[in-house]
Coordinates of C-alpha atoms in Angstrom, one line a residue:
Chain F
X1 CA 36.7 38.6 33.2
X2 CA 35.6 35.5 31.9
X3 CA 33.7 35.1 29.0
X4 CA 30.4 33.2 30.6
X5 CA 27.4 31.3 28.1
X6 CA 26.0 34.0 27.7
X7 CA 28.5 35.9 25.9
X8 CA 28.4 32.9 23.2
X9 CA 24.2 33.3 23.2
X10 CA 24.6 36.8 22.1
X11 CA 27.3 36.2 20.0
X12 CA 25.4 33.9 17.8
X13 CA 22.7 35.8 18.3
X14 CA 24.1 38.6 16.5
X15 CA 25.5 36.0 13.5
X16 CA 22.2 34.4 13.5
X17 CA 20.8 38.0 12.9
X18 CA 23.3 39.7 10.7
X19 CA 22.7 35.7 8.3
X20 CA 18.7 36.6 8.4
X21 CA 18.9 40.3 7.8
X22 CA 21.8 39.1 4.7
X23 CA 19.3 36.5 3.2
X24 CA 16.3 39.2 3.5
X25 CA 18.2 42.5 1.9
X26 CA 21.2 40.9 0.3
X27 CA 20.4 40.5 -3.7
X28 CA 22.8 37.8 -5.1
X29 CA 22.0 34.6 -4.8
X30 CA 26.2 33.4 -3.5
X31 CA 25.6 35.7 -1.2
X32 CA 21.6 34.8 -0.1
X33 CA 23.7 31.4 -0.2
X34 CA 26.6 32.3 1.9
X35 CA 24.2 33.8 4.7
X36 CA 22.2 31.0 5.2
X37 CA 25.9 29.4 5.7
X38 CA 26.5 32.0 8.7
X39 CA 22.7 31.1 10.4
X40 CA 23.7 27.4 10.2
X41 CA 27.1 28.1 11.9
X42 CA 25.8 30.8 14.2
X43 CA 23.8 27.5 16.2
X44 CA 26.4 25.2 15.9
X45 CA 28.0 27.9 17.7
X46 CA 25.4 28.0 20.0
X47 CA 25.4 24.0 20.5
X48 CA 29.0 23.8 20.8
X49 CA 29.5 26.7 23.5
X50 CA 25.8 24.9 25.7
X51 CA 27.5 21.6 25.2
X52 CA 30.6 23.1 27.2
X53 CA 28.6 24.9 29.6
X54 CA 26.6 22.1 30.7
X55 CA 29.3 19.7 30.3
X56 CA 27.2 17.3 28.2
X57 CA 28.8 16.0 24.5
X58 CA 25.5 15.5 22.8
X59 CA 25.9 18.9 21.6
X60 CA 29.4 19.2 20.1
X61 CA 27.9 15.8 18.1
X62 CA 24.8 17.4 16.5
X63 CA 27.3 20.0 15.3
X64 CA 28.6 17.1 13.0
X65 CA 25.2 16.5 11.7
X66 CA 24.5 20.1 11.1
X67 CA 27.8 20.9 9.2
X68 CA 27.1 17.3 7.1
X69 CA 24.0 18.8 6.5
X70 CA 25.7 21.8 5.3
X71 CA 27.7 20.2 2.9
X72 CA 25.0 18.4 1.0
X73 CA 22.9 22.0 0.7
X74 CA 26.1 23.2 -0.7
X75 CA 26.3 20.6 -3.1
X76 CA 22.9 20.8 -4.3
X77 CA 23.0 24.7 -3.9
X78 CA 25.9 25.9 -5.6
X79 CA 24.7 23.5 -8.7
X80 CA 21.3 25.0 -9.0
X81 CA 22.8 29.1 -8.8
X82 CA 25.3 27.5 -11.7
X83 CA 22.8 26.1 -13.9
X84 CA 20.4 29.5 -13.3
X85 CA 24.4 31.5 -14.3
X86 CA 24.0 29.8 -17.4
X87 CA 20.6 30.1 -18.6
X88 CA 20.2 33.6 -17.0
X89 CA 24.0 34.7 -17.0
X90 CA 22.9 36.2 -14.0
X91 CA 22.9 35.5 -10.2
X92 CA 20.9 38.4 -9.1
X93 CA 17.8 37.5 -7.3
X94 CA 15.8 40.3 -8.5
X95 CA 16.2 39.8 -12.7
X96 CA 14.4 36.1 -11.7
X97 CA 11.5 36.9 -12.3
X98 CA 9.7 34.4 -14.4
X99 CA 7.4 33.0 -12.2
X100 CA 4.3 35.9 -10.5
X101 CA 0.6 37.0 -10.1
Chain I
X1 CA 35.0 6.5 29.6
X2 CA 33.2 3.0 28.9
X3 CA 31.6 2.9 25.0
X4 CA 28.8 1.3 24.6
X5 CA 26.6 1.3 21.4
X6 CA 23.4 2.0 21.4
X7 CA 20.4 -0.6 20.6
X8 CA 19.7 -0.8 17.3
X9 CA 16.7 -3.4 15.5
X10 CA 17.1 -2.8 11.8
X11 CA 13.6 -4.9 11.1
X12 CA 12.0 -2.3 12.7
X13 CA 12.8 0.6 10.5
X14 CA 12.6 -2.0 8.0
X15 CA 10.5 0.5 5.5
X16 CA 12.9 3.4 5.2
X17 CA 16.0 0.6 4.5
X18 CA 13.6 -0.6 1.6
X19 CA 13.0 2.5 0.2
X20 CA 16.6 4.1 0.3
X21 CA 17.7 0.5 -0.8
X22 CA 16.1 0.5 -3.7
X23 CA 17.0 4.2 -4.4
X24 CA 20.7 3.6 -4.0
X25 CA 20.0 0.1 -6.4
X26 CA 18.6 2.1 -8.9
X27 CA 21.3 5.0 -9.3
X28 CA 23.7 1.8 -9.5
X29 CA 21.7 0.1 -11.8
X30 CA 20.9 3.3 -14.2
X31 CA 25.4 2.9 -13.9
X32 CA 25.2 -0.2 -16.5
X33 CA 22.2 -0.3 -18.3
X34 CA 22.2 0.8 -22.0
X35 CA 21.0 4.8 -22.6
X36 CA 17.2 3.6 -24.3
X37 CA 15.9 1.8 -21.1
X38 CA 14.2 3.4 -19.0
X39 CA 11.5 1.7 -18.1
X40 CA 13.2 -0.5 -15.2
X41 CA 13.7 2.2 -13.1
X42 CA 9.0 2.8 -12.8
X43 CA 9.2 -1.0 -11.6
X44 CA 11.8 -0.6 -9.2
X45 CA 10.4 2.1 -7.5
X46 CA 7.2 0.7 -7.4
X47 CA 8.1 -2.6 -6.0
X48 CA 10.1 -0.3 -3.8
X49 CA 7.4 1.4 -2.5
X50 CA 4.7 -1.5 -1.9
X51 CA 7.4 -3.7 0.0
X52 CA 7.9 -1.3 2.1
X53 CA 4.0 -0.4 2.6
X54 CA 4.0 -4.4 3.8
X55 CA 6.4 -4.3 6.2
X56 CA 5.0 -1.1 7.2
X57 CA 1.7 -2.2 7.7
X58 CA 3.0 -5.2 9.1
X59 CA 4.4 -3.7 12.1
X60 CA 1.5 -2.4 13.1
X61 CA 0.5 -2.4 17.0
X62 CA 4.5 -3.4 17.9
X63 CA 4.9 0.7 19.5
X64 CA 8.8 -0.5 18.1
X65 CA 11.7 1.5 19.1
X66 CA 14.7 1.1 18.1
X67 CA 18.5 3.6 18.2
X68 CA 17.8 3.2 21.8
X69 CA 22.1 5.2 23.1
X70 CA 23.0 4.9 27.1
X71 CA 20.5 7.6 28.8
X72 CA 17.4 5.0 27.6
X73 CA 15.2 6.9 25.2
X74 CA 14.9 5.7 21.2
X75 CA 15.8 8.0 18.2
X76 CA 13.3 6.1 16.4
X77 CA 9.8 5.5 17.5
X78 CA 8.0 2.9 15.3
X79 CA 4.9 3.8 17.1
X80 CA 1.4 3.9 15.6
X81 CA 1.2 7.8 14.4
X82 CA 4.9 7.4 13.0
X83 CA 3.0 3.8 10.8
X84 CA 0.2 5.6 9.8
X85 CA 2.4 8.5 8.4
X86 CA 4.5 6.1 6.6
X87 CA 1.6 4.7 5.1
X88 CA 0.1 7.9 3.5
X89 CA 3.9 9.2 2.2
X90 CA 3.9 5.0 0.5
X91 CA 0.9 6.0 -1.0
X92 CA 2.0 9.7 -2.3
X93 CA 4.2 8.0 -4.0
X94 CA 2.5 4.7 -5.4
X95 CA -0.3 7.4 -6.9
X96 CA 2.3 9.7 -8.2
X97 CA 4.1 7.4 -10.1
X98 CA 1.7 6.4 -12.6
X99 CA 0.5 10.3 -13.2
X100 CA 4.4 11.1 -13.6
X101 CA 5.4 7.9 -16.8
X102 CA 3.7 10.1 -19.4
X103 CA 4.3 13.3 -18.6
X104 CA 8.1 12.4 -18.5
X105 CA 7.7 11.1 -21.1
X106 CA 6.8 13.9 -23.4
X107 CA 8.8 16.4 -21.5
X108 CA 11.6 14.3 -22.2
X109 CA 12.2 14.2 -18.2
X110 CA 12.2 10.6 -18.4
X111 CA 15.7 9.9 -16.5
X112 CA 16.0 6.8 -13.9
X113 CA 17.0 9.7 -11.5
X114 CA 13.1 11.2 -11.4
X115 CA 12.2 7.9 -9.4
X116 CA 15.2 7.4 -7.6
X117 CA 14.6 11.0 -6.0
X118 CA 11.8 10.5 -5.4
X119 CA 12.1 7.5 -3.1
X120 CA 14.7 9.7 -1.4
X121 CA 12.6 12.2 -0.4
X122 CA 10.1 10.1 0.5
X123 CA 12.5 8.0 3.1
X124 CA 13.0 11.5 4.6
X125 CA 8.9 11.9 5.0
X126 CA 9.5 8.5 6.5
X127 CA 12.2 9.2 8.9
X128 CA 10.6 12.6 9.7
X129 CA 7.5 10.8 11.2
X130 CA 9.4 8.1 13.6
X131 CA 11.9 10.6 14.3
X132 CA 11.6 10.5 18.7
X133 CA 15.1 13.6 18.8
X134 CA 14.9 16.8 17.4
X135 CA 18.1 16.1 15.2
X136 CA 16.6 13.1 13.5
X137 CA 13.6 16.1 12.6
X138 CA 16.0 18.2 11.5
X139 CA 18.5 15.0 8.7
X140 CA 14.6 13.8 8.1
X141 CA 14.0 17.6 7.1
X142 CA 16.8 17.7 4.7
X143 CA 16.8 14.5 3.9
X144 CA 13.4 15.2 2.9
X145 CA 13.9 18.4 1.0
X146 CA 17.4 18.2 -0.4
X147 CA 15.8 15.5 -2.9
X148 CA 13.4 18.4 -4.0
X149 CA 15.1 20.7 -4.7
X150 CA 16.7 18.7 -7.4
X151 CA 13.1 17.6 -8.7
X152 CA 12.6 21.2 -9.6
X153 CA 14.9 21.8 -11.5
X154 CA 14.7 18.5 -13.5
X155 CA 13.1 20.6 -17.0
X156 CA 16.7 22.7 -17.1
X157 CA 17.6 24.4 -19.3
X158 CA 13.9 26.1 -19.0
X159 CA 14.0 29.4 -16.9
X160 CA 11.0 29.0 -15.2
X161 CA 11.7 25.5 -14.0
X162 CA 15.5 26.5 -12.4
X163 CA 14.1 29.6 -11.2
X164 CA 11.6 27.3 -9.4
X165 CA 13.9 25.2 -8.1
X166 CA 16.6 28.3 -6.9
X167 CA 13.3 30.0 -4.7
X168 CA 12.4 26.6 -3.6
X169 CA 16.6 25.9 -1.9
X170 CA 17.0 29.3 -0.8
X171 CA 13.8 29.5 1.5
X172 CA 13.8 26.1 2.4
X173 CA 17.3 26.2 3.6
X174 CA 16.7 30.0 4.7
X175 CA 13.8 27.7 7.0
X176 CA 16.2 24.5 7.9
X177 CA 18.2 27.5 9.3
X178 CA 15.5 28.7 11.7
X179 CA 14.8 25.4 12.2
X180 CA 18.2 24.6 13.3
X181 CA 18.8 27.3 15.7
X182 CA 14.9 26.8 17.4
X183 CA 17.2 22.6 17.9
X184 CA 19.9 24.6 19.5
X185 CA 17.8 27.6 21.9
X186 CA 15.8 23.8 23.0
X187 CA 18.9 22.1 23.5
X188 CA 20.1 24.3 25.2
X189 CA 17.0 25.1 28.0
X190 CA 16.8 21.9 28.2
X191 CA 20.5 19.8 27.9
X192 CA 19.0 17.3 25.6
X193 CA 17.3 17.4 22.3
X194 CA 15.3 13.6 22.4
X195 CA 11.6 14.5 22.6
X196 CA 10.4 12.5 25.5
X197 CA 12.8 13.9 27.5
X198 CA 12.5 17.9 26.7
X199 CA 8.7 16.8 27.9
X200 CA 10.8 15.6 31.3
X201 CA 12.8 19.1 31.5
X202 CA 9.9 21.3 31.3
X203 CA 7.2 19.1 33.4
X204 CA 10.3 19.6 36.4
X205 CA 11.6 23.1 35.8
X206 CA 8.8 24.3 34.0
X207 CA 8.9 26.5 31.1
X208 CA 11.8 29.8 30.6
X209 CA 12.0 32.2 28.1
X210 CA 14.8 30.6 26.2
X211 CA 12.7 27.1 25.3
X212 CA 9.3 29.5 24.5
X213 CA 12.0 31.3 22.0
X214 CA 13.0 28.0 20.4
X215 CA 9.6 27.1 19.9
X216 CA 8.7 30.0 17.9
X217 CA 12.2 29.3 15.8
X218 CA 11.0 25.9 15.2
X219 CA 7.3 27.0 14.0
X220 CA 8.8 29.0 11.9
X221 CA 10.6 26.7 10.4
X222 CA 7.7 24.1 10.4
X223 CA 5.2 27.4 8.9
X224 CA 7.8 27.9 5.6
X225 CA 7.6 24.1 4.7
X226 CA 3.7 23.7 5.8
X227 CA 3.4 27.1 3.6
X228 CA 1.2 29.1 6.1
X229 CA 1.2 32.6 5.9
X230 CA 2.8 34.9 6.9
X231 CA 5.5 32.4 5.3
X232 CA 3.6 31.2 2.3
X233 CA 5.7 33.6 -0.4
X234 CA 7.5 31.0 -2.0
X235 CA 5.0 28.1 -2.5
X236 CA 2.9 30.0 -5.8
X237 CA 6.1 30.7 -7.5
X238 CA 7.7 27.4 -6.8
X239 CA 4.4 25.5 -7.2
X240 CA 4.0 27.0 -10.8
X241 CA 8.1 26.9 -11.8
X242 CA 8.2 22.7 -10.4
X243 CA 7.1 20.0 -13.3
X244 CA 3.3 19.3 -12.2
X245 CA 3.9 16.0 -11.0
X246 CA 6.5 16.8 -8.5
X247 CA 4.1 19.7 -7.5
X248 CA 1.9 17.4 -6.9
X249 CA 4.4 15.0 -5.0
X250 CA 4.9 18.7 -2.8
X251 CA 1.9 19.9 -2.3
X252 CA 0.8 16.7 -0.9
X253 CA 4.1 14.9 0.7
X254 CA 6.0 18.0 1.9
X255 CA 3.1 19.3 3.7
X256 CA 2.2 16.3 5.4
X257 CA 6.0 15.8 6.8
X258 CA 5.9 19.4 7.5
X259 CA 2.6 18.7 9.6
X260 CA 4.5 15.5 11.5
X261 CA 7.2 17.5 12.6
X262 CA 5.0 20.5 14.1
X263 CA 2.8 17.9 15.7
X264 CA 6.1 16.2 17.1
X265 CA 7.3 19.2 18.6
X266 CA 4.0 20.3 19.4
X267 CA 2.4 17.4 20.6
X268 CA 4.7 15.1 22.0
X269 CA 7.8 18.0 23.3
X270 CA 5.8 20.5 24.3
X271 CA 3.0 20.4 25.1
X272 CA 3.0 21.8 28.4
X273 CA 3.9 24.8 26.4
X274 CA 0.0 25.1 24.9
X275 CA -0.7 27.9 26.5
X276 CA 1.7 30.0 24.3
X277 CA 1.6 28.4 21.2
X278 CA -2.0 27.5 20.6
X279 CA -2.7 31.3 20.0
X280 CA -0.4 31.5 17.9
X281 CA -1.0 28.2 15.9
X282 CA -4.7 29.9 15.8
X283 CA -3.1 33.4 14.3
X284 CA -1.5 31.3 11.8
X285 CA -4.0 29.4 10.5
X286 CA -7.0 32.4 10.5
X287 CA -4.2 34.1 8.3
X288 CA -3.8 31.2 6.2
X289 CA -7.3 30.3 5.4
X290 CA -8.3 34.2 4.7
X291 CA -4.8 34.9 2.6
X292 CA -5.1 31.2 0.6
X293 CA -8.7 31.2 -0.2
X294 CA -9.4 34.9 -1.3
X295 CA -5.8 35.6 -3.2
X296 CA -6.7 31.9 -5.0
X297 CA -9.7 34.0 -6.4
X298 CA -8.0 35.6 -9.1
X299 CA -5.7 33.1 -9.7
X300 CA -5.8 32.0 -13.5
X301 CA -3.5 29.8 -14.3
X302 CA -4.9 26.2 -12.3
X303 CA -1.0 25.6 -10.8
X304 CA -1.3 28.3 -8.7
X305 CA -4.8 28.2 -7.9
X306 CA -3.9 24.4 -6.2
X307 CA -1.1 26.2 -5.3
X308 CA -3.3 28.8 -3.0
X309 CA -5.3 26.6 -2.3
X310 CA -2.8 24.2 -0.6
X311 CA -1.9 27.1 1.3
X312 CA -5.4 27.5 2.2
X313 CA -5.4 23.3 2.7
X314 CA -2.5 23.9 5.5
X315 CA -5.0 26.2 7.7
X316 CA -7.9 23.9 7.7
X317 CA -5.2 21.2 9.0
X318 CA -3.7 24.0 11.5
X319 CA -7.4 24.4 13.1
X320 CA -7.3 21.0 14.1
X321 CA -3.6 21.4 15.6
X322 CA -4.8 24.4 17.3
X323 CA -7.6 22.4 19.2
X324 CA -4.6 19.3 20.4
X325 CA -4.1 21.6 22.6
X326 CA -7.0 21.7 24.5
X327 CA -8.5 18.0 23.6
X328 CA -5.4 16.3 22.0
X329 CA -6.4 13.1 21.0
X330 CA -9.4 14.8 18.5
X331 CA -7.1 17.2 17.6
X332 CA -4.6 15.0 16.6
X333 CA -6.8 12.4 14.9
X334 CA -7.8 14.6 12.9
X335 CA -5.0 16.1 11.2
X336 CA -4.0 12.9 10.6
X337 CA -7.7 12.1 8.9
X338 CA -7.4 15.8 7.3
X339 CA -4.3 14.8 5.6
X340 CA -4.8 11.2 4.4
X341 CA -8.2 12.2 2.6
X342 CA -6.6 15.8 1.1
X343 CA -4.0 13.1 -0.3
X344 CA -6.2 11.8 -2.7
X345 CA -8.1 14.4 -4.0
X346 CA -5.2 16.8 -3.9
X347 CA -3.4 14.2 -6.2
X348 CA -6.8 13.0 -8.2
X349 CA -7.1 17.0 -9.1
X350 CA -3.3 17.5 -10.5
X351 CA -3.4 14.1 -12.3
X352 CA -6.1 16.1 -14.1
X353 CA -3.4 19.3 -14.3
X354 CA -1.5 16.5 -15.5
X355 CA -3.4 15.0 -18.5
X356 CA -4.0 18.5 -19.7
X357 CA -0.8 19.6 -19.7
X358 CA 0.3 19.0 -23.3
X359 CA 3.9 20.4 -22.9
X360 CA 6.2 21.9 -19.7
X361 CA 4.4 25.2 -19.4
X362 CA 1.2 24.9 -21.8
X363 CA -2.5 23.8 -21.1
X364 CA -1.9 25.7 -17.5
X365 CA -4.6 28.1 -17.8
X366 CA -8.1 27.9 -16.3
X367 CA -9.5 28.6 -19.6
X368 CA -7.6 25.1 -20.8
X369 CA -10.9 23.6 -19.3
X370 CA -13.1 25.0 -21.5
X371 CA -15.5 21.8 -23.4
X372 CA -13.3 19.4 -21.7
X373 CA -16.6 17.5 -20.0
X374 CA -18.2 16.5 -24.2
X375 CA -14.6 14.8 -24.8
X376 CA -13.5 12.8 -21.7
X377 CA -17.3 12.6 -19.7
X378 CA -15.6 10.0 -17.0
X379 CA -12.1 12.1 -16.5
X380 CA -14.5 15.1 -16.1
X381 CA -16.8 14.1 -13.4
X382 CA -13.9 13.1 -11.6
X383 CA -12.4 16.4 -11.6
X384 CA -15.5 17.6 -10.7
X385 CA -15.5 15.4 -8.0
X386 CA -12.3 16.2 -6.9
X387 CA -13.1 19.6 -6.6
X388 CA -16.5 18.7 -5.1
X389 CA -14.3 17.7 -2.0
X390 CA -11.8 20.6 -1.5
X391 CA -14.6 22.4 -1.1
X392 CA -15.7 20.2 1.2
X393 CA -19.4 19.3 -0.3
X394 CA -20.6 15.1 1.3
X395 CA -20.2 13.0 0.1
X396 CA -16.7 13.4 -0.3
X397 CA -13.6 12.8 1.8
X398 CA -12.7 16.3 2.0
X399 CA -15.9 16.9 4.0
X400 CA -15.6 14.2 6.5
X401 CA -12.4 15.6 7.2
X402 CA -13.2 19.2 7.9
X403 CA -16.5 17.7 9.8
X404 CA -13.9 16.1 11.8
X405 CA -11.8 19.2 11.9
X406 CA -14.9 21.1 12.9
X407 CA -15.6 18.9 15.4
X408 CA -12.4 18.8 17.6
X409 CA -12.2 22.5 17.2
X410 CA -15.5 22.9 18.8
X411 CA -14.6 20.4 21.9
X412 CA -12.0 22.6 22.2
X413 CA -14.6 25.8 22.5
X414 CA -12.2 27.6 19.4
X415 CA -15.6 29.0 18.0
X416 CA -14.1 31.9 16.0
X417 CA -11.4 29.9 13.8
X418 CA -14.3 27.3 12.7
X419 CA -16.2 30.3 12.2
X420 CA -13.7 31.8 10.0
X421 CA -13.7 28.2 9.0
X422 CA -16.9 27.7 7.4
X423 CA -17.0 31.3 5.9
X424 CA -13.2 30.6 3.9
X425 CA -15.0 27.3 2.6
X426 CA -17.8 28.7 0.7
X427 CA -16.3 31.0 -0.3
X428 CA -13.3 28.4 -1.8
X429 CA -16.5 26.9 -3.7
X430 CA -16.1 30.0 -5.9
X431 CA -12.6 29.3 -7.4
X432 CA -13.1 25.3 -7.0
X433 CA -16.8 25.3 -8.6
X434 CA -15.3 27.7 -11.4
X435 CA -13.1 25.2 -12.8
X436 CA -16.7 22.4 -12.5
X437 CA -18.5 25.4 -14.6
X438 CA -15.4 25.4 -17.2
X439 CA -15.6 22.3 -18.2
X440 CA -19.5 21.9 -18.4
X441 CA -21.4 25.2 -19.8
X442 CA -18.3 25.9 -22.4
X443 CA -17.2 25.1 -25.6
X444 CA -13.2 24.7 -26.5
X445 CA -10.9 22.6 -28.1
X446 CA -8.9 20.9 -24.6
X447 CA -7.4 17.6 -25.3
X448 CA -6.4 15.2 -22.8
X449 CA -3.8 13.2 -22.9
X450 CA -4.0 9.9 -20.7
X451 CA -2.7 6.7 -20.5
X452 CA -4.0 3.7 -18.6
X453 CA -1.4 4.0 -15.8
X454 CA -2.9 8.2 -15.0
X455 CA -6.8 7.2 -15.8
X456 CA -6.0 3.9 -13.2
X457 CA -4.9 6.0 -11.0
X458 CA -7.5 9.0 -10.9
X459 CA -10.3 6.0 -10.2
X460 CA -8.6 4.6 -7.4
X461 CA -8.2 8.4 -6.2
X462 CA -11.7 8.9 -6.8
X463 CA -13.3 5.6 -5.7
X464 CA -11.1 6.3 -2.2
X465 CA -12.5 9.6 -1.9
X466 CA -16.4 8.5 -2.2
X467 CA -14.9 5.8 0.4
X468 CA -13.7 8.5 3.0
X469 CA -17.1 10.5 2.4
X470 CA -19.6 7.5 2.7
X471 CA -17.8 5.5 5.5
X472 CA -15.4 7.5 7.7
X473 CA -15.4 5.4 11.0
X474 CA -12.9 3.0 10.4
X475 CA -10.6 5.0 8.6
X476 CA -11.2 7.2 11.8
X477 CA -11.1 5.2 14.4
X478 CA -7.3 4.4 13.0
X479 CA -6.0 7.8 13.6
X480 CA -8.0 7.7 16.6
X481 CA -5.4 4.5 17.5
X482 CA -2.4 6.1 15.9
X483 CA -2.6 9.3 18.1
X484 CA -3.6 7.1 21.8
X485 CA 0.1 5.0 20.7
X486 CA 2.1 8.5 20.2
X487 CA 0.8 9.4 23.1
X488 CA 1.5 6.2 25.4
X489 CA 4.6 6.5 24.7
X490 CA 5.0 9.9 25.9
X491 CA 3.0 9.2 29.2
X492 CA 5.7 5.8 29.7
X493 CA 8.5 8.0 28.9

């Protein structure tokens, strides 16, 4: 039995769902951020799988763009999380709740 | 395999390059400047924006394309649609700079990075307008968002500013992950990410479940950026915590860029799926109008009130997008008109909020507006005028914009949507006019901190709003030409 494209679509859909649920349910900013990375990488998996099955190179190139953007987001995101940890000594997003109304 | 390099003409993308070059140059100059000197950054940014605006206008009617790979479909198009949006973003930048200066000085934020990040963010917005490929739309979305995340948090170690940056960052990254997953699905269904080729693929093979799912993901991703209900939860918190000039910039620039992405995807890539997306857009629009306007009523903080007001205005633009399904020319051009008019009105209102804010977070309550009319008659008059324009009372730019949007929706037979739009406009009168009431009918201690730059910018915006209210035809013709050029490129493939 060989793995068809459907398997990869299903796998990346599962990864995406795990990531999205993690963003909505987890409370630590770092874990939420890791879940976002998981979502981005599920899209990457989908790009590569489609590129392979459609015989088109574009999809593989696009993955590099997404990786670069993810890296830029990590740089900014971790810096923000570190600054907020310095001020509040916590990165639990339930405790970061000054703004509401 | 032989490698053919893509056709590239840098003159066509010069407006973006000028902005990026000015931003990068500023970062380098900053290294060699003594700490005391900071004034140069303002001028560098302003000159960069003006040069880019001039080059941008010179390209009008050119319908240029560049970055053409082997498949012959340009990744970057400089049609009138893109030029109009670029002009909108550049004007936003030019008006935000005079609004920022004195605020930055009194909050200790006056750093060259602020202006450079502003430029980088504008370059992303401009790329968004010019993108003819979904992956470029995604890159543009990130180039505009990442500097904004930093700008929201620039007032660290104040916890409100940090919290605003973190909330914006987490939800912004979440929405771009959804957006990129949508691109992957569309790519899988059509073997391409080029917008005209997606159109061709759908024309040839019809729609399938994967394209429609991908479209839904793309709409959710863009929905976060434009702050449409139910994807708006972040907006009030982020707008309240960010430094006020950044809020002003975000509420105009990022929103218009989000709509640029939405219009490119819906109108140019997947117009054949309009039967699928028109209902979704109409429902989003209804929810956005009702929740935005109703929740704004009970806000006591002017920044939160304007945040909900900006959510509500996204709802009015969504009416135009829904109308574009049946009536592309009127729908898209009225959306462009609305965004242009909204730029002056909303930045003007934020100008007053900035002037009223003594220190970060002080003077942001609605009650602080009490009695301003006695001490600052002219600026209070301008603020009252901006509030009338946001409500949509003639003769203001806001009225003309609503007039065109509702007109397009009536032509598209979306009567119930127009009805909701009119009713919510009446509701919005309550909270906008309350600001006027507080300024004129009460006594208070409120004092504005205004520099000449801020007064000049507010004056320019009030005049522009008035001109758009009295003579809207000129701008409307421009938006019609912009719409036409985008659809013409599509027809030409």
